[in-house]
Amino acid sequence: MADRFPDYDVLTQRDTPSWNAATREVIDARLRLGEATGLLTAVQIATLRALAERIVPQPEQRAPVNTVALLLASLTDATAGEGYRPAGLPPAREAWARGLDAIEAEARLVHGRGFAALPPEAADTLLAAIENGTVRACEWQQLPPRLFWSWRLLPDLVAAYFAHPSAWSAMGFGGPASPRGYVRLAADRRDPWEAAERDDGRLLPAPFRNRHAR
Amino acid sequence: MRADALTTPRAANGRAPDVFEPGGWVPMREHREQDEVDFAIVGTGAGGGTLACKLAEAGFSVVAFDAGAYWRPLEDFASDERHQAKLYWTDDRIVDGPDPLKLGSNNSGKSVGGSTVHFAMVSLRFRPEWFKSRTKLGYGVDWPIDWREMWRYYAEVEEALKIAGPVRYPWGPKRPRYPYRAHPLNAAAEHLARGAEALGTDWAETPIATLSAPHGKAHPCVYRGMCVIGCSTNAKQSVLVTWLPRALAAGAEIRDLAMVGRIEMGPNGRATGVHYHREGEWRFQRAKNVVVAGYAIETPRLLLNSACSRFPDGLANRSGLVGRNLMVQLNQAVWGQVDEEIRSYKGPPSLAINEHWNYADAGKDYHGGWAYMSQGPLPISWARSLSGGRGLWGRALIDEMARSNHSVGLKMVGEVLPYAHNRVTLADETDQYGLPIPRVTFAIGDNERRMVAHALDFMEASLEATGARERWRETDDTCHLNGTARMGFDPETSVVDADCRSWDVPNLWICDGSVFPTVGGANPSLTIQALACRTADRIKELSRRGAL
Ligand SMILES: Cc1cc2nc3c(=O)[nH]c(=O)nc-3n(C[C@H](O)[C@H](O)[C@H](O)COP(=O)(O)OP(=O)(O)OC[C@H]3O[C@@H](n4cnc5c(N)ncnc54)[C@H](O)[C@@H]3O)c2cc1C
Ligand code: SF4
C-alpha cells in the first residue's frame, strides 16, 4: 500500500512540547539499541531475523526498525516481559529458543533447507502451519505450536516492532504527547503537530502539510 | 527520569516522594519494626491505599507495604507503551483452564498506588440490585451490604477524586451531581453516542477520574490519551496522587519495593505481623492488625502462602473459598472502519458509555449486565488486537495498521458469574523471592457466552448505524479481577464479613477487589474505594466499642 503519511516523521517532534525528558531518554536509547549477544545461537538469530521479516515486514520507504534487538531485549529485561504464561509453555526466553529451533527443524524437514533460505511463499505456508497446529517436526513435541504462535511469536514480535517510532510514523500515530497533549478531539480535526494523511483531492498535498508537523 | 525507583526504596529516612514535584519530597512518619503498629496493610492500590488514608486520618498508626515502586509521574513516566510496562505486575504467573487469562498490562499493577496508576479511570456506581442479585435478580449471591449505604460512600469517593461526569446520569436512582464537569467527547465517543441514539437507548459522557478543571496541585487533563500506561501530567486521579498524599500527611508510613511473603500467626490465633522482603533481605513488622489488599490474585496467594500448622490450608480459609470464585469481566469488542479520521489515540480512551443493558432485564437470555464504552487503543495494543484477535500478520497487518486513524470500536465490560472452579491456587514453581507462584485457572460459562453474543450484536448494530464498514469482532478479551475472598453472611460460605474482617482470624482484614461476591457489568475501582471508606468507618466504630 502507498504510504498514507508521506514525509511524516514522528521524530521531528522530539524537541517540541510533545516529548518530555523521560520520553526522549527512553526513545533515544531504543533507537540506539543493538542486538544482545549470548542469548541465542547464530542459527537461531538468523531464523528470528527471517521470521521478523515475514511477520512485521518493514515498508520500504521507512527507516529500519530494530525488531530483533527489541525482541531480544524483552527476553532479558524483567519489566519488558509479561510474566504470565499458559501452562504448557516454558518461560519466554526458553520458549523462544525452542520455538526458533522448531521452526528451523520444520523448514529442513519440509523443504530440506533452513528457514532463512526459504522463498517468501514457502516461509508463509510454514508459518500458517504453526498457526494451525499442523507442523510435523518432532521439536514441536516440546512446544505446543499454537500456544507458541498466539502467546509468544505473534504478540512478542508485534510488540517489538510497534515500539519503534518508524512504525508510528507509517501509521500516522501522534506518538509521544506529554506535556502538550491534544486540543482538537473531533473527527477530521487535527492539531498542527499531527500527521496529515494523503488525500489527493486536497488543495495542498500531504507532504506540504506535514512540513509543519512539529 | 530516575531509574533507581525500581531498585532502591524511595520512601525511607523520614521522607517519601512528592508526586507533584520532580525530585520533590514530603515528610513521612516512620515506625520501628519492633513496634506493634495498629495496621500493617499489604498493597497500596484502590483498596489498600484508600484504607491507609482513612485509617491514618482516624488516628491509627499505619504502615502500608507495596511490592512496586514509588513513582513521581511528572518525571518518571514516558509517553511510551513499552517502557511503561514498569507499572505492571510481571512476576511469573501460570494461567490455565479452558480460557486462560491474559494478565500483565491488561489486569494488574505493581506500583505504589496499585493498578489505579495505569487504569482507564472509568468510575461507575453499581446498579443497586447487584448488591442483592440473588434475591432481586435470581443469580449469583447477595452482598451483606445495603446499596443505600454504598451510595453514601460512592459520593465520598467521587468528591475525593473530583470525578468529571454528566449533569444528569441516565441510569439508576438519583445521584448527586458529579463534582467536575464532563470532558468533551472525542470522535470515537461521538460514534458511541450517535449509535446509541439510533438504537433508541440513552448514552452518557463517562464519569471519569481525570480532572476537567484544576484541583490542588494537579492540572486538568490534556487529552494525551495514554492513561492506561500511566498519566504523566497528574490529571489522572489515581490512588498515588489522591489518597496517598493525604495518608502521608496524616502520618501513615508507606514502604515501597516491599514484598510481603507471609503473615505470621501467634499462638492465640491472631496475626502478629508480616514478613516482607526489602533491600535484599527478609524483615518482620509487628502489627496489631493485618490488612491484605493485593488484588484478586496476590491476595489469595498471600493467604495460601501463609499456611501454618494451625491453618494448614491457608489463612481465613475455613470455607475452602480462598482463591475461588475468581471473576474477571468480559471485554469483547466490535471494530470497524469509517471514512472520517477518528484518531482515537486522543483523549482518555472511554469518554462515552452506554449502561442500558446493566439496567434493562427484559429481552435477555442470560443473567447479569454489561456496559460498553468507546475505545482508544495505543499502537502495540492495537497491533496485538489485529494480530491475535483478527489473525492478521505480515503485509496484511502492516497495511491495516496504516489505516488505524479510521478505526473505531466499542468494547463491553460484562458481568461474569461466580464459579467455584475459577480460581487461584499455588504452583510448584517459585518466584524471585522463593515464594510459590500463583496458578490462575479460568473458564467462561454458557451464561457468559450468551451475554457476549447479545453484546456483540448490539455493539455491531451501533457501529453499523454510524457508518462503520468492514466490521469485525474481537472475541477473547477480559479485564479486571475480582472475587477469590468473598464477603458474606456466614463463615461457611464466605471468607470475610461485611466489615471485610476474616471470619477465622479476628485481626486479619481483606480490603480490595477480592471481596466482591458478584461483579456486575461496571468497572470495579469506584466500588473498591467506596468499600475501603466503609471499612475504615467500621473499624473506627469497632475500635470505639473495644471490639477490634
Ligand atoms: C489497564 C487497566 C485499566 C483499568 N481500567 C479501569 C477503569 O477504567 N475503571 C475501573 O474501575 N477499574 C479499572 N481497572 C481496574 C482497577 O484498576 C482495579 O480493579 C483496582 O485498582 C483494584 O484495586 P485493588 O486495591 O484490589 O488492587 P490494586 O489497585 O491492583 O493494588 C494492589 C497492590 O498491591 C500490591 N501487592 C500485591 N501483593 C503484594 C504483596 N504480597 N506485598 C506487597 N505488595 C503487594 C501490588 O503491587 C499493587 O500495587 C483497570 C485495570 C487495568 C490494569
Ligand atoms: S488523557 Fe488525560 S488522564 Fe489520560 S494520560 Fe492524558 S492527561 Fe492523563
Short mmCIF file of C-alpha atoms in Angstrom, two decimals, chain A residues 1 4-5 20 22-23 25-27 30 54-57 59 70 73-74 78-79 81-87 124 127-128 131 149 151 154-156 158-163 168 170-182 184-190 194-195 197, chain B residues 1 6 74-80 82-83 85-86 89-96 100-105 184-187 222-224 226 232-233 340-341 343 345-347 378-380 383-384 387-388 391-395 397-399 401-406 429 439:
data_model
loop_
_atom_site.label_atom_id
_atom_site.label_comp_id
_atom_site.label_asym_id
_atom_site.label_seq_id
_atom_site.Cartn_x
_atom_site.Cartn_y
_atom_site.Cartn_z
CA MET A 1 0.00 0.00 0.00
CA ARG A 4 -0.52 7.25 3.70
CA PHE A 5 1.55 9.75 5.64
CA ASN A 20 9.12 15.17 28.00
CA ALA A 22 11.72 10.82 30.21
CA THR A 23 10.36 10.07 26.75
CA GLU A 25 15.65 9.32 27.16
CA VAL A 26 13.64 6.15 26.51
CA ILE A 27 13.26 6.62 22.77
CA ARG A 30 15.56 2.46 21.83
CA ARG A 54 7.61 -12.27 7.47
CA ILE A 55 5.53 -11.22 10.49
CA VAL A 56 6.27 -7.48 10.58
CA PRO A 57 7.68 -6.58 7.15
CA PRO A 59 7.66 -0.68 4.47
CA LEU A 70 13.91 -5.14 20.73
CA ALA A 73 15.84 -7.10 25.00
CA SER A 74 12.38 -8.14 26.13
CA ALA A 78 12.38 -8.23 33.67
CA THR A 79 9.99 -5.29 33.29
CA GLY A 81 8.33 -9.12 29.71
CA GLU A 82 4.82 -10.11 30.71
CA GLY A 83 5.32 -12.60 33.49
CA TYR A 84 2.26 -14.71 32.86
CA ARG A 85 2.32 -17.72 30.59
CA PRO A 86 -0.08 -20.51 29.80
CA ALA A 87 0.53 -23.90 31.35
CA ASP A 124 4.47 -18.07 4.98
CA LEU A 127 4.13 -20.11 9.47
CA ALA A 128 0.48 -20.82 8.72
CA GLU A 131 -0.71 -21.05 13.44
CA TRP A 149 2.18 -18.84 17.99
CA TRP A 151 1.11 -16.35 23.21
CA LEU A 154 2.88 -13.04 17.33
CA PRO A 155 2.44 -10.83 20.40
CA ASP A 156 6.16 -10.55 21.12
CA VAL A 158 4.32 -7.27 17.07
CA ALA A 159 5.09 -5.55 20.38
CA ALA A 160 8.76 -5.19 19.43
CA TYR A 161 8.01 -3.73 16.00
CA PHE A 162 5.33 -1.28 17.07
CA ALA A 163 7.53 0.04 19.87
CA TRP A 168 4.34 5.05 14.42
CA ALA A 170 3.94 4.91 8.99
CA MET A 171 0.56 4.67 10.71
CA GLY A 172 0.14 8.38 11.31
CA PHE A 173 0.16 7.95 15.09
CA GLY A 174 0.82 11.15 17.01
CA GLY A 175 3.42 9.45 19.18
CA PRO A 176 4.58 10.84 22.50
CA ALA A 177 2.21 13.52 23.75
CA SER A 178 3.28 14.84 27.10
CA PRO A 179 3.08 17.51 28.37
CA ARG A 180 1.37 19.13 25.39
CA GLY A 181 -1.35 16.59 24.63
CA TYR A 182 -4.00 17.45 22.05
CA ARG A 184 -8.70 19.05 18.63
CA LEU A 185 -10.60 15.88 19.51
CA ALA A 186 -13.38 15.85 16.92
CA ALA A 187 -13.45 13.74 13.76
CA ASP A 188 -11.40 15.02 10.84
CA ARG A 189 -9.75 17.65 13.00
CA ARG A 190 -6.06 17.56 13.66
CA GLU A 194 -0.26 15.65 13.94
CA ALA A 195 0.34 13.84 10.67
CA GLU A 197 -2.99 11.92 5.66
CA MET B 1 13.88 10.28 34.95
CA LEU B 6 12.86 0.07 40.75
CA LEU B 74 5.85 14.10 36.17
CA GLU B 75 9.45 12.98 35.88
CA ASP B 76 9.28 9.19 35.71
CA PHE B 77 6.59 8.49 33.10
CA ALA B 78 7.43 8.39 29.42
CA SER B 79 4.85 8.57 26.62
CA ASP B 80 5.71 5.03 25.66
CA ARG B 82 6.83 -0.46 26.11
CA HIS B 83 8.74 1.49 28.71
CA ALA B 85 5.47 -1.84 31.43
CA LYS B 86 7.38 -0.98 34.60
CA TRP B 89 2.71 -6.92 37.71
CA THR B 90 5.05 -9.01 35.59
CA ASP B 91 6.24 -11.55 38.15
CA ASP B 92 5.73 -15.11 36.94
CA ARG B 93 2.20 -16.45 36.92
CA ILE B 94 0.79 -19.52 35.23
CA VAL B 95 -2.60 -19.29 33.51
CA ASP B 96 -4.60 -22.35 32.55
CA PRO B 100 -6.59 -18.94 30.15
CA LEU B 101 -6.47 -15.25 31.15
CA LYS B 102 -4.11 -12.74 29.64
CA LEU B 103 -2.72 -10.81 32.62
CA GLY B 104 0.22 -8.36 32.62
CA SER B 105 -0.64 -4.86 31.43
CA PRO B 184 -15.72 16.80 25.72
CA LEU B 185 -16.35 13.79 23.51
CA ASN B 186 -13.64 12.71 21.10
CA ALA B 187 -14.53 11.31 17.68
CA VAL B 222 -4.52 17.49 28.31
CA TYR B 223 -6.14 14.69 26.25
CA ARG B 224 -2.86 12.95 25.70
CA MET B 226 -2.02 7.48 27.30
CA SER B 232 2.49 11.82 33.16
CA THR B 233 0.60 15.05 33.87
CA GLU B 340 -13.52 10.23 8.57
CA GLU B 341 -10.40 10.39 10.66
CA ARG B 343 -7.57 9.31 15.64
CA TYR B 345 -5.37 7.97 20.41
CA LYS B 346 -6.53 11.42 21.52
CA GLY B 347 -8.22 11.85 24.90
CA LEU B 378 -2.34 2.63 21.55
CA PRO B 379 -0.23 1.10 18.74
CA ILE B 380 1.15 -2.00 20.45
CA ALA B 383 -1.43 -4.35 16.75
CA ARG B 384 -1.94 -7.17 19.22
CA SER B 387 -2.83 -10.00 15.11
CA GLY B 388 -4.28 -12.01 17.98
CA GLY B 391 -5.41 -13.16 12.72
CA LEU B 392 -3.52 -10.53 10.71
CA TRP B 393 0.23 -10.74 10.25
CA GLY B 394 2.79 -9.83 7.64
CA ARG B 395 1.81 -7.33 4.99
CA LEU B 397 -1.04 -6.38 9.48
CA ILE B 398 1.21 -3.52 8.42
CA ASP B 399 -1.36 -2.27 5.90
CA MET B 401 -2.13 -0.58 10.98
CA ALA B 402 -1.68 2.20 8.42
CA ARG B 403 -5.48 2.66 8.48
CA SER B 404 -5.69 2.90 12.28
CA ASN B 405 -6.74 6.52 12.27
CA HIS B 406 -10.00 5.45 10.62
CA GLU B 429 7.44 -23.14 40.83
CA ARG B 439 -1.75 -20.53 39.05
#
